[in-house]
Short mmCIF file of C-alpha atoms in Angstrom, two decimals:
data_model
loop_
_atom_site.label_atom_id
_atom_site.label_comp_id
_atom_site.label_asym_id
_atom_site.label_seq_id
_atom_site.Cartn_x
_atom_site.Cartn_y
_atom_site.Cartn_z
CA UNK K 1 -13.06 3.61 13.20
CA UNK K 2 -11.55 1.97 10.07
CA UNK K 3 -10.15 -1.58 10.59
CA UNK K 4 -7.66 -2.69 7.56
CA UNK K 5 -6.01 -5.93 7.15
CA UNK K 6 -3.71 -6.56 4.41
CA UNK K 7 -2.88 -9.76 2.27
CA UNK K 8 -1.41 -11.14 -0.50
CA UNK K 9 1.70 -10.97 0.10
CA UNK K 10 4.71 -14.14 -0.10
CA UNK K 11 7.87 -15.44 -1.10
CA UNK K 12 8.63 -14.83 -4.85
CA UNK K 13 11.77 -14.57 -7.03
CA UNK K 14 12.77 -11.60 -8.58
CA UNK K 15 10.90 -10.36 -11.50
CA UNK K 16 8.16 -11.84 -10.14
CA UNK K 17 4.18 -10.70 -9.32
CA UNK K 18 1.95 -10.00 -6.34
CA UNK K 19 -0.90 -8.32 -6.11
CA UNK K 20 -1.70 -7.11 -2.19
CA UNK K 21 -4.93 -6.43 -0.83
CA UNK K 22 -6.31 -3.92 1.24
CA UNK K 23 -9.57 -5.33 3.07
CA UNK K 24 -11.35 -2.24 5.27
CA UNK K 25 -14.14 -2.68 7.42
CA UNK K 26 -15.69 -0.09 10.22
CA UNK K 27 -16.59 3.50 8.55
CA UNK K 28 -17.07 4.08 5.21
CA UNK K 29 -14.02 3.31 3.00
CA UNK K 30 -14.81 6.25 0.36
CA UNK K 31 -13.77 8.80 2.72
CA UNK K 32 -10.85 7.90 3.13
CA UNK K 33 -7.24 8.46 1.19
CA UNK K 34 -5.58 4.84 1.26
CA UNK K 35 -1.69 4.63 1.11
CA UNK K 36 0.64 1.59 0.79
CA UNK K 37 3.69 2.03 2.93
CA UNK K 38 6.57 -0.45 3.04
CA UNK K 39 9.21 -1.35 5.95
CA UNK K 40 12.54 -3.22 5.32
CA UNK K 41 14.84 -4.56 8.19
CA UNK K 42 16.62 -2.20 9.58
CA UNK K 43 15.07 0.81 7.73
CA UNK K 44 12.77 3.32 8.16
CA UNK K 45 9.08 3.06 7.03
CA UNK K 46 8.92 4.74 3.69
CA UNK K 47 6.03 5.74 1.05
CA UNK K 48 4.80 3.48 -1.99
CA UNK K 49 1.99 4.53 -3.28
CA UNK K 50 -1.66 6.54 -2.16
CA UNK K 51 -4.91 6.75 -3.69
CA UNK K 52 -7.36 9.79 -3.27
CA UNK K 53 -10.90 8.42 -1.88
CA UNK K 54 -12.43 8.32 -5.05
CA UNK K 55 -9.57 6.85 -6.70
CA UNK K 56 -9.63 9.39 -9.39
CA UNK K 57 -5.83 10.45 -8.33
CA UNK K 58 -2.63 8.29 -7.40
CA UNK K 59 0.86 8.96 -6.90
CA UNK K 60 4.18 6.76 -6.37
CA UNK K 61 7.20 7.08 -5.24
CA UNK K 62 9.92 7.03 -7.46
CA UNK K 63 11.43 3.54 -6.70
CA UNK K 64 8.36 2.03 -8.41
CA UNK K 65 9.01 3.19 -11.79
CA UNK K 66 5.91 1.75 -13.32
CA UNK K 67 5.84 -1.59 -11.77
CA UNK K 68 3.57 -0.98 -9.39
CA UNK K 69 -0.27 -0.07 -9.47
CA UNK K 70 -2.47 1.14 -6.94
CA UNK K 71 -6.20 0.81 -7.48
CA UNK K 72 -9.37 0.63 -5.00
CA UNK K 73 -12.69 -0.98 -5.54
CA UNK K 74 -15.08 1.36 -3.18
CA UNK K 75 -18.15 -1.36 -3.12
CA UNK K 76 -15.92 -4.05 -2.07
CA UNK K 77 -13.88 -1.76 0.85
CA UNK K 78 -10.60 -3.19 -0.94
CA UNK K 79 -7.40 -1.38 -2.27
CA UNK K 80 -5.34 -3.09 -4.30
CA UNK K 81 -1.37 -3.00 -4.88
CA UNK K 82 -0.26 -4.76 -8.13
CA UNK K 83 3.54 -4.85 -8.39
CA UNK K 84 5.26 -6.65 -11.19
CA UNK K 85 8.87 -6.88 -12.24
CA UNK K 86 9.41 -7.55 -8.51
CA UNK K 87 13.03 -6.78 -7.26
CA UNK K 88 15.23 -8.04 -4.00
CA UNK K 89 15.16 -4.39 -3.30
CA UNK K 90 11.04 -4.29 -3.19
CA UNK K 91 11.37 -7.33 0.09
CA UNK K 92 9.30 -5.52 3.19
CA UNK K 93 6.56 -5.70 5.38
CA UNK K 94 4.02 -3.79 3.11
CA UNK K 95 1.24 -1.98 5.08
CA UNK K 96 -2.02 -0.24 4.20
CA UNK K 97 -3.27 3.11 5.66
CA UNK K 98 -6.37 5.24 5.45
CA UNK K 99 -6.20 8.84 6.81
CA UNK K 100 -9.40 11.36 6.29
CA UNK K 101 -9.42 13.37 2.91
CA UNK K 102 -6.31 13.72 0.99
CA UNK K 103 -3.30 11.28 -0.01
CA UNK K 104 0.12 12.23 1.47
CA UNK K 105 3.55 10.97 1.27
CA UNK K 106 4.28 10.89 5.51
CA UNK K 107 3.23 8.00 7.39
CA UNK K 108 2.75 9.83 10.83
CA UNK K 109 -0.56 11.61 9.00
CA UNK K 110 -1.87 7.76 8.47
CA UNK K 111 -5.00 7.55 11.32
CA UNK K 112 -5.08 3.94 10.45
CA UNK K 113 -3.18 1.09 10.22
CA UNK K 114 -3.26 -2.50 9.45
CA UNK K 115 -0.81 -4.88 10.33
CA UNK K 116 1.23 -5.77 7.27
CA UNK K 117 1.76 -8.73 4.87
CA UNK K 118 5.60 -9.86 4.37
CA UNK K 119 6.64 -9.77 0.71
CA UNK K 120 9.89 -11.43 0.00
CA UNK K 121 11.58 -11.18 -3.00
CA UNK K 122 14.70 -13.54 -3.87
CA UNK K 123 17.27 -14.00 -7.06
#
């Protein structure tokens, strides 16, 4: 089992940064792809960034457009979500996820879940 509990998240104003945090606890976090996933109101839970286990590999989705970086730090079982330049459009619940061996883009392949931080960006 892999226990994750996210932080770091707030109220900001656009153009803002945050940086969230990915704590994991249980099994071994360097087995483990780690994607961020974000959920607005009213939308459907959609793909930010992921992180291979060794961290050696990421990948965004487009919206981030270099704001955002996704890093891990295996011998502290944290992964790490800077985002600068922060937007209205970028105000979600943000969630971490581990899943065994490689990163994808679809949420439903995600074994584990925590249980999100609120980021809220106003202009």
């Amino acid at each position: 089992q892999v226990q994750l509990v996210e932080s770091g998240g707030g109220l900001v104003q656009t153009g803002a940064s945050l940086r969230l945090n990915c704590a994991a606890s249980g099994r071994n976090l360097t087995l483990y792809a780690v994607g961020w996933f974000r959920q607005a109101p009213g939308k459907e839970r959609e793909f930010v960034a992921a992180i291979t286990p060794s961290g050696n590999n990421v990948n965004y989705e487009d919206f981030v457009k270099g704001r955002f970086i996704i890093s891990r730090d295996n011998a502290k079982s944290t992964v790490y979500l800077q985002m600068n330049s922060l937007e209205t459009e970028d105000t979600a619940v943000y969630y971490c996820a581990a899943r065994a061996g490689l990163r994808s883009t679809t949420p439903s392949l995600y074994e584990y879940w925590g249980q999100g931080t609120q980021v809220t960006v106003s202009s």
